[in-house]
GROMACS .gro file of C-alpha atoms in nm:
model
  458
    1UNK     CA    1   2.322  -0.682   0.798
    2UNK     CA    2   2.636  -0.678   0.607
    3UNK     CA    3   2.871  -0.376   0.729
    4UNK     CA    4   2.864  -0.248   0.343
    5UNK     CA    5   2.479  -0.239   0.338
    6UNK     CA    6   2.410  -0.143   0.697
    7UNK     CA    7   2.162   0.139   0.768
    8UNK     CA    8   1.972   0.240   1.086
    9UNK     CA    9   1.690   0.044   1.161
   10UNK     CA   10   1.342   0.180   1.215
   11UNK     CA   11   1.008   0.089   1.351
   12UNK     CA   12   0.838  -0.141   1.112
   13UNK     CA   13   0.638   0.057   0.848
   14UNK     CA   14   0.399  -0.180   0.707
   15UNK     CA   15   0.241  -0.212   0.347
   16UNK     CA   16   0.037  -0.469   0.161
   17UNK     CA   17   0.220  -0.675  -0.151
   18UNK     CA   18  -0.048  -0.766  -0.404
   19UNK     CA   19  -0.026  -0.949  -0.726
   20UNK     CA   20  -0.126  -0.600  -0.889
   21UNK     CA   21   0.183  -0.448  -0.725
   22UNK     CA   22   0.414  -0.718  -0.889
   23UNK     CA   23   0.273  -0.670  -1.217
   24UNK     CA   24   0.240  -0.298  -1.176
   25UNK     CA   25   0.669  -0.282  -1.217
   26UNK     CA   26   0.746  -0.626  -1.395
   27UNK     CA   27   0.510  -0.561  -1.690
   28UNK     CA   28   0.647  -0.194  -1.792
   29UNK     CA   29   1.030  -0.313  -1.724
   30UNK     CA   30   0.961  -0.611  -1.927
   31UNK     CA   31   0.818  -0.392  -2.207
   32UNK     CA   32   1.162  -0.159  -2.183
   33UNK     CA   33   1.362  -0.459  -2.222
   34UNK     CA   34   1.188  -0.565  -2.528
   35UNK     CA   35   1.316  -0.225  -2.703
   36UNK     CA   36   1.675  -0.322  -2.700
   37UNK     CA   37   1.651  -0.607  -2.962
   38UNK     CA   38   1.400  -0.370  -3.158
   39UNK     CA   39   1.697  -0.109  -3.179
   40UNK     CA   40   1.945  -0.364  -3.276
   41UNK     CA   41   1.711  -0.475  -3.567
   42UNK     CA   42   1.682  -0.153  -3.703
   43UNK     CA   43   2.059  -0.062  -3.686
   44UNK     CA   44   2.117  -0.361  -3.863
   45UNK     CA   45   1.870  -0.290  -4.115
   46UNK     CA   46   1.996   0.059  -4.169
   47UNK     CA   47   2.370  -0.051  -4.207
   48UNK     CA   48   2.247  -0.336  -4.429
   49UNK     CA   49   2.117  -0.121  -4.657
   50UNK     CA   50   2.456   0.021  -4.708
   51UNK     CA   51   2.544  -0.253  -4.939
   52UNK     CA   52   2.873  -0.340  -4.752
   53UNK     CA   53   2.932  -0.641  -4.547
   54UNK     CA   54   3.194  -0.522  -4.363
   55UNK     CA   55   2.995  -0.256  -4.257
   56UNK     CA   56   2.770  -0.500  -4.081
   57UNK     CA   57   3.035  -0.707  -3.927
   58UNK     CA   58   3.161  -0.390  -3.786
   59UNK     CA   59   2.844  -0.306  -3.606
   60UNK     CA   60   2.780  -0.624  -3.499
   61UNK     CA   61   3.150  -0.658  -3.351
   62UNK     CA   62   3.128  -0.271  -3.199
   63UNK     CA   63   2.807  -0.337  -3.039
   64UNK     CA   64   2.905  -0.650  -2.884
   65UNK     CA   65   3.212  -0.497  -2.737
   66UNK     CA   66   3.034  -0.190  -2.599
   67UNK     CA   67   2.773  -0.400  -2.447
   68UNK     CA   68   3.063  -0.618  -2.283
   69UNK     CA   69   3.207  -0.288  -2.117
   70UNK     CA   70   2.890  -0.180  -2.025
   71UNK     CA   71   2.750  -0.487  -1.873
   72UNK     CA   72   2.996  -0.460  -1.608
   73UNK     CA   73   2.886  -0.128  -1.507
   74UNK     CA   74   2.520  -0.240  -1.468
   75UNK     CA   75   2.597  -0.216  -1.085
   76UNK     CA   76   2.517   0.160  -1.138
   77UNK     CA   77   2.142   0.065  -1.200
   78UNK     CA   78   2.129  -0.214  -0.952
   79UNK     CA   79   2.274  -0.055  -0.655
   80UNK     CA   80   2.096   0.224  -0.697
   81UNK     CA   81   1.741   0.066  -0.735
   82UNK     CA   82   1.807  -0.165  -0.383
   83UNK     CA   83   1.947   0.166  -0.200
   84UNK     CA   84   1.658   0.390  -0.329
   85UNK     CA   85   1.394   0.146  -0.238
   86UNK     CA   86   1.525   0.089   0.132
   87UNK     CA   87   1.540   0.478   0.161
   88UNK     CA   88   1.173   0.470   0.040
   89UNK     CA   89   1.057   0.218   0.268
   90UNK     CA   90   1.223   0.408   0.556
   91UNK     CA   91   1.076   0.690   0.447
   92UNK     CA   92   1.397   0.868   0.458
   93UNK     CA   93   1.331   1.134   0.173
   94UNK     CA   94   1.663   1.328   0.240
   95UNK     CA   95   1.872   1.008   0.203
   96UNK     CA   96   1.689   0.914  -0.092
   97UNK     CA   97   1.833   1.220  -0.257
   98UNK     CA   98   2.164   1.165  -0.134
   99UNK     CA   99   2.163   0.817  -0.284
  100UNK     CA  100   2.069   0.962  -0.638
  101UNK     CA  101   2.373   1.260  -0.604
  102UNK     CA  102   2.615   0.985  -0.480
  103UNK     CA  103   2.533   0.734  -0.773
  104UNK     CA  104   2.493   1.025  -1.038
  105UNK     CA  105   2.865   1.119  -0.917
  106UNK     CA  106   2.991   0.794  -0.962
  107UNK     CA  107   2.848   0.740  -1.294
  108UNK     CA  108   3.014   1.060  -1.409
  109UNK     CA  109   3.349   0.959  -1.276
  110UNK     CA  110   3.340   0.625  -1.426
  111UNK     CA  111   3.212   0.743  -1.758
  112UNK     CA  112   3.468   1.011  -1.790
  113UNK     CA  113   3.731   0.743  -1.717
  114UNK     CA  114   3.580   0.501  -1.996
  115UNK     CA  115   3.646   0.816  -2.254
  116UNK     CA  116   3.982   0.852  -2.145
  117UNK     CA  117   4.078   0.484  -2.162
  118UNK     CA  118   3.858   0.419  -2.477
  119UNK     CA  119   4.169   0.405  -2.728
  120UNK     CA  120   4.320   0.131  -2.508
  121UNK     CA  121   3.982  -0.053  -2.457
  122UNK     CA  122   3.913  -0.038  -2.813
  123UNK     CA  123   4.243  -0.169  -2.920
  124UNK     CA  124   4.209  -0.453  -2.656
  125UNK     CA  125   3.855  -0.547  -2.778
  126UNK     CA  126   3.929  -0.587  -3.150
  127UNK     CA  127   4.265  -0.803  -3.049
  128UNK     CA  128   3.988  -1.032  -2.878
  129UNK     CA  129   3.752  -1.027  -3.133
  130UNK     CA  130   4.024  -1.046  -3.430
  131UNK     CA  131   3.797  -0.958  -3.686
  132UNK     CA  132   3.914  -0.898  -4.060
  133UNK     CA  133   4.069  -0.566  -4.156
  134UNK     CA  134   3.775  -0.413  -4.283
  135UNK     CA  135   3.533  -0.514  -4.024
  136UNK     CA  136   3.791  -0.409  -3.757
  137UNK     CA  137   3.826  -0.056  -3.916
  138UNK     CA  138   3.451  -0.019  -3.919
  139UNK     CA  139   3.399  -0.140  -3.555
  140UNK     CA  140   3.667   0.112  -3.472
  141UNK     CA  141   3.474   0.384  -3.653
  142UNK     CA  142   3.193   0.292  -3.477
  143UNK     CA  143   3.298   0.239  -3.111
  144UNK     CA  144   3.518   0.574  -3.148
  145UNK     CA  145   3.200   0.780  -3.176
  146UNK     CA  146   2.957   0.557  -2.964
  147UNK     CA  147   3.202   0.569  -2.649
  148UNK     CA  148   3.136   0.928  -2.643
  149UNK     CA  149   2.789   0.866  -2.479
  150UNK     CA  150   2.978   0.666  -2.174
  151UNK     CA  151   2.913   0.959  -1.899
  152UNK     CA  152   2.521   0.985  -2.032
  153UNK     CA  153   2.469   0.644  -2.070
  154UNK     CA  154   2.594   0.543  -1.724
  155UNK     CA  155   2.378   0.830  -1.584
  156UNK     CA  156   2.084   0.705  -1.751
  157UNK     CA  157   2.171   0.350  -1.548
  158UNK     CA  158   2.123   0.575  -1.241
  159UNK     CA  159   1.828   0.745  -1.350
  160UNK     CA  160   1.663   0.406  -1.418
  161UNK     CA  161   1.781   0.266  -1.115
  162UNK     CA  162   1.654   0.539  -0.922
  163UNK     CA  163   1.267   0.539  -1.056
  164UNK     CA  164   1.256   0.199  -1.045
  165UNK     CA  165   1.348   0.189  -0.675
  166UNK     CA  166   1.071   0.420  -0.614
  167UNK     CA  167   0.846   0.184  -0.795
  168UNK     CA  168   0.791   0.398  -1.069
  169UNK     CA  169   0.839   0.168  -1.335
  170UNK     CA  170   0.607   0.344  -1.552
  171UNK     CA  171   0.871   0.625  -1.591
  172UNK     CA  172   1.127   0.375  -1.646
  173UNK     CA  173   0.923   0.229  -1.948
  174UNK     CA  174   0.884   0.572  -2.068
  175UNK     CA  175   1.242   0.704  -2.064
  176UNK     CA  176   1.376   0.391  -2.239
  177UNK     CA  177   1.099   0.461  -2.493
  178UNK     CA  178   1.234   0.790  -2.549
  179UNK     CA  179   1.600   0.670  -2.561
  180UNK     CA  180   1.549   0.404  -2.820
  181UNK     CA  181   1.264   0.581  -2.988
  182UNK     CA  182   1.481   0.886  -3.061
  183UNK     CA  183   1.785   0.610  -3.152
  184UNK     CA  184   1.581   0.436  -3.406
  185UNK     CA  185   1.403   0.786  -3.574
  186UNK     CA  186   1.776   0.928  -3.570
  187UNK     CA  187   1.956   0.596  -3.701
  188UNK     CA  188   1.721   0.627  -4.001
  189UNK     CA  189   1.779   0.994  -4.053
  190UNK     CA  190   2.152   0.994  -4.013
  191UNK     CA  191   2.245   0.661  -4.173
  192UNK     CA  192   2.047   0.673  -4.453
  193UNK     CA  193   1.845   0.990  -4.535
  194UNK     CA  194   2.167   1.225  -4.464
  195UNK     CA  195   2.383   0.942  -4.583
  196UNK     CA  196   2.623   0.928  -4.290
  197UNK     CA  197   2.650   0.552  -4.295
  198UNK     CA  198   2.765   0.374  -3.975
  199UNK     CA  199   2.933   0.711  -3.834
  200UNK     CA  200   2.525   0.838  -3.859
  201UNK     CA  201   2.408   0.490  -3.646
  202UNK     CA  202   2.695   0.582  -3.375
  203UNK     CA  203   2.581   0.909  -3.367
  204UNK     CA  204   2.226   0.849  -3.298
  205UNK     CA  205   2.327   0.632  -3.033
  206UNK     CA  206   2.512   0.928  -2.878
  207UNK     CA  207   2.238   1.214  -2.922
  208UNK     CA  208   1.972   0.987  -2.800
  209UNK     CA  209   2.129   0.892  -2.499
  210UNK     CA  210   2.217   1.256  -2.417
  211UNK     CA  211   1.823   1.329  -2.480
  212UNK     CA  212   1.722   1.058  -2.254
  213UNK     CA  213   1.949   1.159  -1.980
  214UNK     CA  214   1.812   1.539  -1.972
  215UNK     CA  215   1.479   1.405  -1.973
  216UNK     CA  216   1.527   1.190  -1.702
  217UNK     CA  217   1.736   1.433  -1.499
  218UNK     CA  218   1.467   1.700  -1.527
  219UNK     CA  219   1.195   1.448  -1.433
  220UNK     CA  220   1.374   1.347  -1.138
  221UNK     CA  221   1.513   1.654  -0.989
  222UNK     CA  222   1.210   1.858  -1.056
  223UNK     CA  223   1.018   1.619  -0.824
  224UNK     CA  224   1.290   1.626  -0.529
  225UNK     CA  225   1.121   1.795  -0.218
  226UNK     CA  226   1.342   2.101  -0.141
  227UNK     CA  227   1.269   2.052   0.241
  228UNK     CA  228   1.421   1.691   0.176
  229UNK     CA  229   1.747   1.852  -0.012
  230UNK     CA  230   2.040   1.674   0.121
  231UNK     CA  231   2.401   1.887   0.222
  232UNK     CA  232   2.693   1.804   0.027
  233UNK     CA  233   2.846   1.659   0.381
  234UNK     CA  234   2.588   1.400   0.374
  235UNK     CA  235   2.614   1.328  -0.029
  236UNK     CA  236   2.997   1.276   0.016
  237UNK     CA  237   2.949   1.122   0.358
  238UNK     CA  238   3.262   0.873   0.361
  239UNK     CA  239   3.063   0.577   0.535
  240UNK     CA  240   2.785   0.590   0.296
  241UNK     CA  241   3.047   0.620  -0.025
  242UNK     CA  242   3.224   0.327   0.139
  243UNK     CA  243   2.892   0.107   0.124
  244UNK     CA  244   2.824   0.215  -0.239
  245UNK     CA  245   3.169   0.133  -0.370
  246UNK     CA  246   3.182  -0.204  -0.207
  247UNK     CA  247   2.800  -0.303  -0.320
  248UNK     CA  248   2.872  -0.169  -0.673
  249UNK     CA  249   3.234  -0.388  -0.665
  250UNK     CA  250   3.036  -0.700  -0.553
  251UNK     CA  251   2.768  -0.652  -0.828
  252UNK     CA  252   3.032  -0.599  -1.108
  253UNK     CA  253   3.245  -0.931  -1.006
  254UNK     CA  254   2.887  -1.119  -0.985
  255UNK     CA  255   2.812  -0.950  -1.350
  256UNK     CA  256   3.151  -1.021  -1.481
  257UNK     CA  257   3.130  -1.396  -1.351
  258UNK     CA  258   2.776  -1.411  -1.550
  259UNK     CA  259   2.925  -1.265  -1.869
  260UNK     CA  260   3.226  -1.497  -1.864
  261UNK     CA  261   2.998  -1.804  -1.839
  262UNK     CA  262   2.832  -1.723  -2.126
  263UNK     CA  263   3.157  -1.616  -2.326
  264UNK     CA  264   3.303  -1.987  -2.217
  265UNK     CA  265   2.987  -2.144  -2.300
  266UNK     CA  266   3.035  -1.983  -2.676
  267UNK     CA  267   3.369  -2.067  -2.699
  268UNK     CA  268   3.359  -2.413  -2.639
  269UNK     CA  269   3.043  -2.433  -2.904
  270UNK     CA  270   3.265  -2.261  -3.131
  271UNK     CA  271   3.523  -2.558  -3.090
  272UNK     CA  272   3.258  -2.824  -3.182
  273UNK     CA  273   3.257  -2.634  -3.549
  274UNK     CA  274   3.094  -2.363  -3.728
  275UNK     CA  275   2.736  -2.555  -3.762
  276UNK     CA  276   2.719  -2.602  -3.382
  277UNK     CA  277   2.829  -2.235  -3.303
  278UNK     CA  278   2.529  -2.113  -3.519
  279UNK     CA  279   2.304  -2.364  -3.388
  280UNK     CA  280   2.374  -2.230  -3.040
  281UNK     CA  281   2.360  -1.901  -3.116
  282UNK     CA  282   2.010  -1.949  -3.265
  283UNK     CA  283   1.896  -2.152  -2.953
  284UNK     CA  284   2.005  -1.888  -2.725
  285UNK     CA  285   1.744  -1.685  -2.836
  286UNK     CA  286   1.514  -1.886  -2.644
  287UNK     CA  287   1.687  -1.805  -2.325
  288UNK     CA  288   1.697  -1.424  -2.409
  289UNK     CA  289   1.322  -1.445  -2.471
  290UNK     CA  290   1.264  -1.577  -2.127
  291UNK     CA  291   1.524  -1.320  -1.991
  292UNK     CA  292   1.310  -1.002  -2.062
  293UNK     CA  293   0.986  -1.100  -1.825
  294UNK     CA  294   1.247  -1.284  -1.598
  295UNK     CA  295   1.428  -0.984  -1.573
  296UNK     CA  296   1.093  -0.763  -1.514
  297UNK     CA  297   0.995  -0.963  -1.231
  298UNK     CA  298   1.330  -0.986  -1.079
  299UNK     CA  299   1.304  -0.605  -1.067
  300UNK     CA  300   0.975  -0.625  -0.901
  301UNK     CA  301   1.153  -0.821  -0.632
  302UNK     CA  302   1.433  -0.584  -0.602
  303UNK     CA  303   1.174  -0.275  -0.567
  304UNK     CA  304   0.945  -0.444  -0.340
  305UNK     CA  305   1.174  -0.633  -0.133
  306UNK     CA  306   1.405  -0.321  -0.110
  307UNK     CA  307   1.115  -0.111   0.010
  308UNK     CA  308   1.019  -0.428   0.279
  309UNK     CA  309   1.424  -0.417   0.403
  310UNK     CA  310   1.392  -0.077   0.449
  311UNK     CA  311   1.022  -0.061   0.607
  312UNK     CA  312   1.165  -0.336   0.841
  313UNK     CA  313   0.854  -0.519   0.769
  314UNK     CA  314   0.924  -0.907   0.718
  315UNK     CA  315   0.594  -1.016   0.610
  316UNK     CA  316   0.588  -0.771   0.318
  317UNK     CA  317   0.933  -0.942   0.237
  318UNK     CA  318   0.816  -1.296   0.260
  319UNK     CA  319   0.505  -1.196   0.055
  320UNK     CA  320   0.722  -1.018  -0.203
  321UNK     CA  321   0.946  -1.329  -0.271
  322UNK     CA  322   0.650  -1.582  -0.282
  323UNK     CA  323   0.453  -1.362  -0.548
  324UNK     CA  324   0.739  -1.311  -0.780
  325UNK     CA  325   0.892  -1.658  -0.745
  326UNK     CA  326   0.547  -1.796  -0.824
  327UNK     CA  327   0.503  -1.584  -1.152
  328UNK     CA  328   0.886  -1.650  -1.244
  329UNK     CA  329   0.804  -2.001  -1.251
  330UNK     CA  330   0.495  -1.982  -1.414
  331UNK     CA  331   0.589  -1.766  -1.693
  332UNK     CA  332   0.929  -1.991  -1.724
  333UNK     CA  333   0.689  -2.295  -1.722
  334UNK     CA  334   0.475  -2.179  -2.007
  335UNK     CA  335   0.797  -2.062  -2.215
  336UNK     CA  336   0.937  -2.404  -2.181
  337UNK     CA  337   0.615  -2.569  -2.294
  338UNK     CA  338   0.576  -2.331  -2.594
  339UNK     CA  339   0.913  -2.369  -2.732
  340UNK     CA  340   0.920  -2.719  -2.694
  341UNK     CA  341   0.557  -2.761  -2.887
  342UNK     CA  342   0.632  -2.459  -3.133
  343UNK     CA  343   1.018  -2.447  -3.148
  344UNK     CA  344   1.092  -2.552  -3.460
  345UNK     CA  345   0.885  -2.312  -3.628
  346UNK     CA  346   1.091  -2.062  -3.440
  347UNK     CA  347   1.402  -2.194  -3.559
  348UNK     CA  348   1.266  -2.209  -3.938
  349UNK     CA  349   1.183  -1.833  -3.897
  350UNK     CA  350   1.550  -1.737  -3.765
  351UNK     CA  351   1.754  -1.957  -4.016
  352UNK     CA  352   1.720  -2.068  -4.373
  353UNK     CA  353   2.037  -2.320  -4.384
  354UNK     CA  354   1.908  -2.677  -4.346
  355UNK     CA  355   2.205  -2.811  -4.139
  356UNK     CA  356   2.172  -2.532  -3.874
  357UNK     CA  357   1.812  -2.598  -3.850
  358UNK     CA  358   1.842  -2.966  -3.804
  359UNK     CA  359   2.104  -2.933  -3.549
  360UNK     CA  360   1.942  -2.645  -3.360
  361UNK     CA  361   1.586  -2.928  -3.335
  362UNK     CA  362   1.820  -3.159  -3.204
  363UNK     CA  363   1.930  -2.950  -2.886
  364UNK     CA  364   1.591  -2.734  -2.865
  365UNK     CA  365   1.495  -2.916  -2.542
  366UNK     CA  366   1.818  -2.807  -2.385
  367UNK     CA  367   1.736  -2.446  -2.467
  368UNK     CA  368   1.411  -2.480  -2.374
  369UNK     CA  369   1.470  -2.566  -2.027
  370UNK     CA  370   1.673  -2.263  -1.982
  371UNK     CA  371   1.351  -2.072  -1.878
  372UNK     CA  372   1.300  -2.288  -1.596
  373UNK     CA  373   1.628  -2.376  -1.481
  374UNK     CA  374   1.700  -2.004  -1.492
  375UNK     CA  375   1.394  -1.865  -1.318
  376UNK     CA  376   1.491  -1.885  -0.947
  377UNK     CA  377   1.846  -1.742  -1.041
  378UNK     CA  378   1.685  -1.421  -1.171
  379UNK     CA  379   1.457  -1.401  -0.888
  380UNK     CA  380   1.717  -1.454  -0.622
  381UNK     CA  381   1.931  -1.177  -0.789
  382UNK     CA  382   1.640  -0.977  -0.784
  383UNK     CA  383   1.605  -1.050  -0.398
  384UNK     CA  384   1.947  -1.003  -0.316
  385UNK     CA  385   1.990  -0.683  -0.497
  386UNK     CA  386   1.692  -0.527  -0.328
  387UNK     CA  387   1.814  -0.659  -0.003
  388UNK     CA  388   2.168  -0.508  -0.074
  389UNK     CA  389   2.330  -0.860   0.000
  390UNK     CA  390   2.567  -0.820  -0.246
  391UNK     CA  391   2.891  -0.988  -0.059
  392UNK     CA  392   2.642  -1.331  -0.100
  393UNK     CA  393   2.576  -1.285  -0.436
  394UNK     CA  394   2.946  -1.237  -0.534
  395UNK     CA  395   3.048  -1.511  -0.309
  396UNK     CA  396   2.804  -1.760  -0.459
  397UNK     CA  397   2.895  -1.669  -0.809
  398UNK     CA  398   3.273  -1.744  -0.709
  399UNK     CA  399   3.163  -2.069  -0.605
  400UNK     CA  400   2.967  -2.175  -0.901
  401UNK     CA  401   3.144  -2.059  -1.183
  402UNK     CA  402   3.447  -2.293  -1.137
  403UNK     CA  403   3.191  -2.577  -1.132
  404UNK     CA  404   3.019  -2.443  -1.464
  405UNK     CA  405   3.375  -2.414  -1.632
  406UNK     CA  406   3.482  -2.773  -1.554
  407UNK     CA  407   3.149  -2.922  -1.609
  408UNK     CA  408   3.098  -2.756  -1.946
  409UNK     CA  409   3.476  -2.860  -2.053
  410UNK     CA  410   3.418  -3.252  -1.920
  411UNK     CA  411   3.090  -3.270  -2.042
  412UNK     CA  412   3.115  -3.105  -2.376
  413UNK     CA  413   3.413  -3.345  -2.419
  414UNK     CA  414   3.208  -3.633  -2.331
  415UNK     CA  415   2.872  -3.579  -2.472
  416UNK     CA  416   2.951  -3.301  -2.709
  417UNK     CA  417   2.682  -2.993  -2.771
  418UNK     CA  418   2.419  -3.181  -2.508
  419UNK     CA  419   2.693  -3.218  -2.272
  420UNK     CA  420   2.763  -2.811  -2.306
  421UNK     CA  421   2.363  -2.746  -2.276
  422UNK     CA  422   2.362  -2.971  -1.984
  423UNK     CA  423   2.634  -2.786  -1.800
  424UNK     CA  424   2.475  -2.430  -1.885
  425UNK     CA  425   2.130  -2.549  -1.717
  426UNK     CA  426   2.329  -2.687  -1.449
  427UNK     CA  427   2.493  -2.347  -1.368
  428UNK     CA  428   2.179  -2.148  -1.428
  429UNK     CA  429   1.983  -2.361  -1.162
  430UNK     CA  430   2.292  -2.377  -0.938
  431UNK     CA  431   2.332  -2.007  -0.889
  432UNK     CA  432   1.939  -2.000  -0.782
  433UNK     CA  433   1.981  -2.289  -0.528
  434UNK     CA  434   2.292  -2.157  -0.370
  435UNK     CA  435   2.135  -1.830  -0.318
  436UNK     CA  436   1.818  -2.003  -0.179
  437UNK     CA  437   2.012  -2.199   0.059
  438UNK     CA  438   2.154  -1.858   0.210
  439UNK     CA  439   1.813  -1.683   0.204
  440UNK     CA  440   1.687  -1.787   0.531
  441UNK     CA  441   2.000  -1.689   0.744
  442UNK     CA  442   2.020  -1.375   0.577
  443UNK     CA  443   1.634  -1.295   0.622
  444UNK     CA  444   1.683  -1.381   1.008
  445UNK     CA  445   1.993  -1.137   1.047
  446UNK     CA  446   1.806  -0.852   0.857
  447UNK     CA  447   1.488  -0.845   1.027
  448UNK     CA  448   1.422  -0.738   1.386
  449UNK     CA  449   1.324  -1.007   1.635
  450UNK     CA  450   0.987  -0.904   1.663
  451UNK     CA  451   0.897  -1.050   1.349
  452UNK     CA  452   1.103  -1.378   1.401
  453UNK     CA  453   0.908  -1.668   1.354
  454UNK     CA  454   0.577  -1.497   1.229
  455UNK     CA  455   0.636  -1.610   0.900
  456UNK     CA  456   0.784  -1.880   0.715
  457UNK     CA  457   0.976  -1.879   0.382
  458UNK     CA  458   0.802  -2.146   0.109
   0.00000   0.00000   0.00000
């Protein structure tokens, strides 16, 4: 195993992996992910009723900048899931609690740094987005309030990652529902009924994150076994903290690379004109729809694979990969087919501009294909996060990303928007294929010799 993810090997602790186990994790997490766009719709509707277009633009810019920053810190969720699942597989309850406290301390430190650096981050983000004066002022107001939620929002990443690592995805759904449900109610109350407007929407987010964090910490900590309570010397163990830092850094680099790829795609699309940019924005919803359940299945892979690695049980590891890969491609195939058949109707619902509708229909097949080309990438991300093979995730991203940047540039010049969508599909497929190539070697290195040759990867 990699030095940064090595852990004491244990005797094999067999367990069965079933279709039911996969969907018991995937379905609740898919539903949890679906709450995110619902909140965005409600916030937009609330601000939209204030009668000021600049406020709508400010909300959109502010929310996008906040999401960009916090996507980089999603490693807190991912690393906690993988490490907690492995500790569960080893039945090491002391280390499982230690993992939670290490991650929570990390989230508190990072969150505090974000708040302290927020004036600079907001300034740089607004320069990057270059909104108009009124939109920029609205976005700054929104961000100055919402950034106060950083410490608790990152703590919620840790709580979600921990309960998911334990296989308690139903609890994860409940906590996400509490956060987003409270946010929706408070946005309407503060923004409209109390007349606070855009600041009210921002404060609703801050308060809902605090409520969700309090509920999550209460549930998680109250469930800890007193006999398994780790000493502070174990929580602050230098080697364990170093592994966590290395794991988090690798996942952050991978996430930033993925974010850059989509920003690059959008930038090149914008260079083709406003209509092309609008059509691409409409079509990216196809990929977003697929990402909700592909992420849910990837979460299932994270937990079960991590548990199998901790349990030193190679058959469960192989079975988890086979089942989650199977269902990822089945769901992706259905999505691609449905959008090929009904995609024009979806486009009609999303925009009333005839020119945008026409262009979006032209490139619809490329967008529909992203579900299939992205399925393996989502799946492999789940496997590698669960196994804490973060270095490979980082390296494969650093290998594939430059090829995408060049392919998007030259294919875009040669074939226009068709070339951009082709490059995006190649990038999605390439990430999955490159990680799949590494998988057999990493599997052999991770599991003890007694299981070698007993199972073969599909």
